[in-house]
Amino acid sequence: NAGVTQTPKFRVLKTGQSMTLLCAQDMNHEYMYWYRQDPGMGLRLIHYSVGEGTTAKGEVPDGYNVSRLKKQNFLLGLESAAPSQTSVYFCASSYRGQGIAGELFFGEGSRLTVL
Amino acid sequence: GDSVTQMEGPVTLSEEAFLTINCTYTATGYPSLFWYVQYPGEGLQLLLKATKADDKGSNKGFEATYRKETTSFHLEKGSVQVSDSAVYFCALNNAGNMLTFGGGTRLMVKP
């Protein structure tokens, strides 16, 4: 029962470096999401995807790019990391949209520190 | 826009105490309401939900009632356990593709 798996779990970057977070789900879910979690601010949606080959902006998309080349994978990229992107990143997936019956399944999180 | 406000934590209780975590929301229309729980070192998981006014969601001894007149969805449990120590998030969905989360409330239960 892998569910939603995120890699890496921890990463330290220097300002200006780039990196990619990988999210993989084995539940055949159509929808996938990337959130960031900051103290006292709850979770904020960065980007999401409603199916293979599609992506859309969430609440805080600036400084991030995403790709959904395969249904089971959703990649989050930082092209030029900034200290403001220090956060815990969560990937989630759902069988349908976050509508009335929608339930999100979350990964364990990836802690990113940008120095 | 939509928003969710939760009481600030941490909430510290002794085992077997009664728990209330307040949640109020601002939204147009008729949103669905959720409580998610995050145990230490883990991702969030759905605890309970309610999809229309006066609905009561329940799971693992936790309950919350969708009160449209007061725009609230307070989480309650009659007798907390040490294993309930976690961060609790209230959230809403207003017929879109996004969940709007509150800031989270940390609960610490002491033996």
mmCIF file of C-alpha atoms in Angstrom:
data_model
loop_
_atom_site.group_PDB
_atom_site.id
_atom_site.type_symbol
_atom_site.label_atom_id
_atom_site.label_comp_id
_atom_site.label_asym_id
_atom_site.label_seq_id
_atom_site.Cartn_x
_atom_site.Cartn_y
_atom_site.Cartn_z
ATOM 1 C CA ASN A 1 0.000 0.000 0.000
ATOM 2 C CA ALA A 2 2.326 2.749 -1.216
ATOM 3 C CA GLY A 3 -0.391 5.384 -1.795
ATOM 4 C CA VAL A 4 1.311 8.728 -2.466
ATOM 5 C CA THR A 5 5.104 8.774 -2.371
ATOM 6 C CA GLN A 6 7.260 11.903 -2.420
ATOM 7 C CA THR A 7 10.978 12.122 -3.088
ATOM 8 C CA PRO A 8 13.194 13.460 -1.703
ATOM 9 C CA LYS A 9 12.000 13.765 1.903
ATOM 10 C CA PHE A 10 14.573 16.413 2.795
ATOM 11 C CA ARG A 11 16.691 18.786 0.744
ATOM 12 C CA VAL A 12 18.888 21.799 1.404
ATOM 13 C CA LEU A 13 19.520 24.191 -1.472
ATOM 14 C CA LYS A 14 21.484 27.365 -1.953
ATOM 15 C CA THR A 15 19.758 30.419 -3.356
ATOM 16 C CA GLY A 16 19.587 30.181 -7.128
ATOM 17 C CA GLN A 17 19.886 26.410 -7.356
ATOM 18 C CA SER A 18 17.249 24.328 -9.053
ATOM 19 C CA MET A 19 15.568 21.102 -8.036
ATOM 20 C CA THR A 20 12.622 18.853 -8.761
ATOM 21 C CA LEU A 21 10.286 17.157 -6.322
ATOM 22 C CA LEU A 22 8.693 13.943 -7.533
ATOM 23 C CA CYS A 23 5.280 12.718 -6.525
ATOM 24 C CA ALA A 24 4.064 9.258 -7.467
ATOM 25 C CA GLN A 25 0.668 7.708 -6.749
ATOM 26 C CA ASP A 26 -0.455 4.153 -7.361
ATOM 27 C CA MET A 27 -4.212 4.629 -6.897
ATOM 28 C CA ASN A 28 -4.971 5.546 -10.522
ATOM 29 C CA HIS A 29 -6.201 8.965 -9.403
ATOM 30 C CA GLU A 30 -7.008 11.559 -12.026
ATOM 31 C CA TYR A 31 -6.329 14.629 -9.901
ATOM 32 C CA MET A 32 -3.002 15.564 -8.310
ATOM 33 C CA TYR A 33 -1.960 18.607 -6.288
ATOM 34 C CA TRP A 34 1.086 20.300 -4.830
ATOM 35 C CA TYR A 35 0.685 22.248 -1.582
ATOM 36 C CA ARG A 36 3.113 24.116 0.612
ATOM 37 C CA GLN A 37 2.704 24.236 4.379
ATOM 38 C CA ASP A 38 4.035 27.182 6.361
ATOM 39 C CA PRO A 39 3.635 27.785 10.100
ATOM 40 C CA GLY A 40 0.296 29.372 10.963
ATOM 41 C CA MET A 41 -0.803 29.522 7.339
ATOM 42 C CA GLY A 42 -2.180 26.071 6.788
ATOM 43 C CA LEU A 43 -1.766 24.569 3.355
ATOM 44 C CA ARG A 44 -1.721 26.648 0.200
ATOM 45 C CA LEU A 45 -2.197 25.199 -3.249
ATOM 46 C CA ILE A 46 0.683 25.775 -5.645
ATOM 47 C CA HIS A 47 -0.394 23.918 -8.809
ATOM 48 C CA TYR A 48 -2.706 21.079 -9.627
ATOM 49 C CA SER A 49 -3.521 18.716 -12.463
ATOM 50 C CA VAL A 50 -6.847 17.227 -13.494
ATOM 51 C CA GLY A 51 -5.315 14.617 -15.764
ATOM 52 C CA GLU A 52 -2.276 13.463 -17.692
ATOM 53 C CA GLY A 53 -0.819 16.302 -19.747
ATOM 54 C CA THR A 54 -2.762 19.043 -17.949
ATOM 55 C CA THR A 55 -1.722 21.506 -15.239
ATOM 56 C CA ALA A 56 -3.263 24.592 -13.655
ATOM 57 C CA LYS A 57 -2.206 27.321 -11.259
ATOM 58 C CA GLY A 58 -3.315 27.344 -7.669
ATOM 59 C CA GLU A 59 -3.143 30.047 -5.048
ATOM 60 C CA VAL A 60 0.656 30.548 -4.928
ATOM 61 C CA PRO A 61 2.160 29.409 -8.274
ATOM 62 C CA ASP A 62 4.951 31.977 -8.715
ATOM 63 C CA GLY A 63 8.465 30.530 -8.744
ATOM 64 C CA TYR A 64 7.275 26.967 -9.429
ATOM 65 C CA ASN A 65 6.654 24.865 -12.501
ATOM 66 C CA VAL A 66 4.959 21.490 -12.791
ATOM 67 C CA SER A 67 4.561 18.679 -15.258
ATOM 68 C CA ARG A 68 2.234 15.675 -15.520
ATOM 69 C CA LEU A 69 3.663 13.558 -18.307
ATOM 70 C CA LYS A 70 2.363 10.320 -16.812
ATOM 71 C CA LYS A 71 -0.880 9.856 -14.920
ATOM 72 C CA GLN A 72 0.858 8.480 -11.860
ATOM 73 C CA ASN A 73 3.534 11.185 -11.569
ATOM 74 C CA PHE A 74 3.379 14.902 -10.792
ATOM 75 C CA LEU A 75 6.644 16.854 -10.726
ATOM 76 C CA LEU A 76 7.212 20.177 -8.972
ATOM 77 C CA GLY A 77 10.198 22.202 -10.125
ATOM 78 C CA LEU A 78 12.013 25.176 -8.659
ATOM 79 C CA GLU A 79 14.144 26.794 -11.361
ATOM 80 C CA SER A 80 15.920 29.315 -9.122
ATOM 81 C CA ALA A 81 15.298 28.671 -5.444
ATOM 82 C CA ALA A 82 14.745 31.555 -3.038
ATOM 83 C CA PRO A 83 14.725 31.580 0.790
ATOM 84 C CA SER A 84 10.983 32.343 0.656
ATOM 85 C CA GLN A 85 10.490 28.863 -0.776
ATOM 86 C CA THR A 86 11.719 27.240 2.420
ATOM 87 C CA SER A 87 8.715 25.161 3.386
ATOM 88 C CA VAL A 88 7.250 21.706 3.687
ATOM 89 C CA TYR A 89 5.755 20.533 0.416
ATOM 90 C CA PHE A 90 2.911 18.066 0.217
ATOM 91 C CA CYS A 91 1.665 16.206 -2.782
ATOM 92 C CA ALA A 92 -1.892 14.908 -2.811
ATOM 93 C CA SER A 93 -4.135 13.026 -5.170
ATOM 94 C CA SER A 94 -7.827 12.346 -5.489
ATOM 95 C CA TYR A 95 -10.121 10.154 -7.519
ATOM 96 C CA ARG A 96 -12.127 13.169 -8.575
ATOM 97 C CA GLY A 97 -11.989 16.888 -7.969
ATOM 98 C CA GLN A 98 -12.085 18.345 -4.493
ATOM 99 C CA GLY A 99 -15.809 18.451 -4.743
ATOM 100 C CA ILE A 100 -18.550 17.140 -2.547
ATOM 101 C CA ALA A 101 -17.310 13.573 -2.431
ATOM 102 C CA GLY A 102 -13.652 14.287 -2.989
ATOM 103 C CA GLU A 103 -11.086 13.092 -0.474
ATOM 104 C CA LEU A 104 -7.430 13.996 -0.779
ATOM 105 C CA PHE A 105 -4.699 11.431 -0.130
ATOM 106 C CA PHE A 106 -1.459 13.044 0.975
ATOM 107 C CA GLY A 107 2.171 12.070 0.813
ATOM 108 C CA GLU A 108 4.417 12.368 3.876
ATOM 109 C CA GLY A 109 5.864 15.680 2.819
ATOM 110 C CA SER A 110 9.194 17.018 1.595
ATOM 111 C CA ARG A 111 11.050 19.510 3.751
ATOM 112 C CA LEU A 112 12.983 22.020 1.662
ATOM 113 C CA THR A 113 15.398 24.565 3.097
ATOM 114 C CA VAL A 114 16.839 27.311 0.907
ATOM 115 C CA LEU A 115 19.882 29.070 2.335
ATOM 116 C CA GLY B 1 -12.788 34.941 -1.493
ATOM 117 C CA ASP B 2 -13.341 31.871 0.621
ATOM 118 C CA SER B 3 -11.565 31.597 3.939
ATOM 119 C CA VAL B 4 -11.373 29.348 6.991
ATOM 120 C CA THR B 5 -10.487 30.525 10.482
ATOM 121 C CA GLN B 6 -9.438 28.173 13.245
ATOM 122 C CA MET B 7 -8.630 28.802 16.861
ATOM 123 C CA GLU B 8 -4.942 29.219 17.462
ATOM 124 C CA GLY B 9 -3.150 26.509 19.355
ATOM 125 C CA PRO B 10 -1.620 24.740 20.886
ATOM 126 C CA VAL B 11 -4.503 23.204 22.770
ATOM 127 C CA THR B 12 -3.222 21.202 25.726
ATOM 128 C CA LEU B 13 -5.526 18.746 27.460
ATOM 129 C CA SER B 14 -5.295 15.893 29.896
ATOM 130 C CA GLU B 15 -6.315 12.425 28.782
ATOM 131 C CA GLU B 16 -10.107 11.855 28.877
ATOM 132 C CA ALA B 17 -10.864 15.597 28.718
ATOM 133 C CA PHE B 18 -13.479 17.044 26.374
ATOM 134 C CA LEU B 19 -12.175 18.615 23.177
ATOM 135 C CA THR B 20 -13.539 21.461 21.104
ATOM 136 C CA ILE B 21 -11.615 23.035 18.230
ATOM 137 C CA ASN B 22 -13.448 25.967 16.712
ATOM 138 C CA CYS B 23 -13.708 26.500 12.969
ATOM 139 C CA THR B 24 -15.615 29.226 11.155
ATOM 140 C CA TYR B 25 -15.724 29.930 7.468
ATOM 141 C CA THR B 26 -16.540 32.599 4.931
ATOM 142 C CA ALA B 27 -17.883 31.458 1.592
ATOM 143 C CA THR B 28 -20.646 32.163 -0.868
ATOM 144 C CA GLY B 29 -23.084 29.426 -1.662
ATOM 145 C CA TYR B 30 -23.060 26.048 0.024
ATOM 146 C CA PRO B 31 -19.549 24.697 0.533
ATOM 147 C CA SER B 32 -18.602 21.218 1.694
ATOM 148 C CA LEU B 33 -16.666 21.166 4.956
ATOM 149 C CA PHE B 34 -13.853 18.888 6.078
ATOM 150 C CA TRP B 35 -11.580 18.138 9.001
ATOM 151 C CA TYR B 36 -8.152 16.722 8.217
ATOM 152 C CA VAL B 37 -5.652 15.448 10.794
ATOM 153 C CA GLN B 38 -1.863 15.401 10.546
ATOM 154 C CA TYR B 39 -0.041 13.064 12.924
ATOM 155 C CA PRO B 40 3.645 13.767 13.633
ATOM 156 C CA GLY B 41 5.837 13.053 10.632
ATOM 157 C CA GLU B 42 2.928 12.159 8.366
ATOM 158 C CA GLY B 43 0.804 13.742 5.665
ATOM 159 C CA LEU B 44 -2.739 14.904 6.226
ATOM 160 C CA GLN B 45 -5.589 12.427 6.230
ATOM 161 C CA LEU B 46 -9.311 12.999 6.092
ATOM 162 C CA LEU B 47 -10.961 12.746 9.504
ATOM 163 C CA LEU B 48 -14.575 13.622 8.675
ATOM 164 C CA LYS B 49 -16.705 15.696 6.342
ATOM 165 C CA ALA B 50 -20.161 17.222 5.896
ATOM 166 C CA THR B 51 -21.706 18.268 2.624
ATOM 167 C CA LYS B 52 -24.814 20.249 3.589
ATOM 168 C CA ALA B 53 -26.282 22.282 6.397
ATOM 169 C CA ASP B 54 -27.091 20.375 9.601
ATOM 170 C CA ASP B 55 -25.111 17.329 8.477
ATOM 171 C CA LYS B 56 -22.973 15.763 11.178
ATOM 172 C CA GLY B 57 -19.687 14.150 10.232
ATOM 173 C CA SER B 58 -18.183 11.604 12.602
ATOM 174 C CA ASN B 59 -15.190 9.294 12.791
ATOM 175 C CA LYS B 60 -12.967 7.790 15.515
ATOM 176 C CA GLY B 61 -15.078 9.448 18.233
ATOM 177 C CA PHE B 62 -14.765 12.902 16.661
ATOM 178 C CA GLU B 63 -17.835 14.827 15.516
ATOM 179 C CA ALA B 64 -18.558 18.093 13.734
ATOM 180 C CA THR B 65 -21.887 19.613 12.685
ATOM 181 C CA TYR B 66 -22.289 21.880 9.671
ATOM 182 C CA ARG B 67 -23.985 25.024 11.035
ATOM 183 C CA LYS B 68 -24.854 27.353 8.208
ATOM 184 C CA GLU B 69 -26.529 29.939 10.447
ATOM 185 C CA THR B 70 -23.275 30.475 12.348
ATOM 186 C CA THR B 71 -20.953 29.465 9.452
ATOM 187 C CA SER B 72 -19.194 27.047 11.764
ATOM 188 C CA PHE B 73 -17.916 23.461 11.773
ATOM 189 C CA HIS B 74 -16.487 22.933 15.256
ATOM 190 C CA LEU B 75 -14.668 19.666 15.982
ATOM 191 C CA GLU B 76 -15.539 17.841 19.224
ATOM 192 C CA LYS B 77 -14.546 14.680 21.030
ATOM 193 C CA GLY B 78 -15.881 13.565 24.359
ATOM 194 C CA SER B 79 -12.734 11.930 25.731
ATOM 195 C CA VAL B 80 -9.350 12.526 24.132
ATOM 196 C CA GLN B 81 -6.437 10.102 24.201
ATOM 197 C CA VAL B 82 -2.703 10.672 23.993
ATOM 198 C CA SER B 83 -2.849 9.157 20.506
ATOM 199 C CA ASP B 84 -5.074 12.058 19.387
ATOM 200 C CA SER B 85 -2.125 14.444 19.664
ATOM 201 C CA ALA B 86 -1.811 15.921 16.179
ATOM 202 C CA VAL B 87 -2.494 19.013 14.100
ATOM 203 C CA TYR B 88 -6.095 19.423 12.971
ATOM 204 C CA PHE B 89 -7.067 21.358 9.841
ATOM 205 C CA CYS B 90 -10.505 22.616 8.934
ATOM 206 C CA ALA B 91 -11.125 23.040 5.206
ATOM 207 C CA LEU B 92 -13.836 23.885 2.727
ATOM 208 C CA ASN B 93 -14.579 23.274 -0.915
ATOM 209 C CA ASN B 94 -16.894 25.605 -2.754
ATOM 210 C CA ALA B 95 -17.704 23.680 -5.925
ATOM 211 C CA GLY B 96 -14.264 24.233 -7.415
ATOM 212 C CA ASN B 97 -11.019 22.330 -7.773
ATOM 213 C CA MET B 98 -9.462 23.778 -4.631
ATOM 214 C CA LEU B 99 -9.660 23.075 -0.941
ATOM 215 C CA THR B 100 -9.235 26.132 1.273
ATOM 216 C CA PHE B 101 -7.513 25.217 4.536
ATOM 217 C CA GLY B 102 -7.437 26.930 7.893
ATOM 218 C CA GLY B 103 -4.134 27.525 9.629
ATOM 219 C CA GLY B 104 -4.295 24.345 11.684
ATOM 220 C CA THR B 105 -4.623 23.759 15.431
ATOM 221 C CA ARG B 106 -2.092 21.690 17.313
ATOM 222 C CA LEU B 107 -3.548 19.413 20.001
ATOM 223 C CA MET B 108 -1.345 17.995 22.739
ATOM 224 C CA VAL B 109 -2.840 15.418 25.091
ATOM 225 C CA LYS B 110 -0.973 14.629 28.297
ATOM 226 C CA PRO B 111 -1.318 11.290 30.130
#
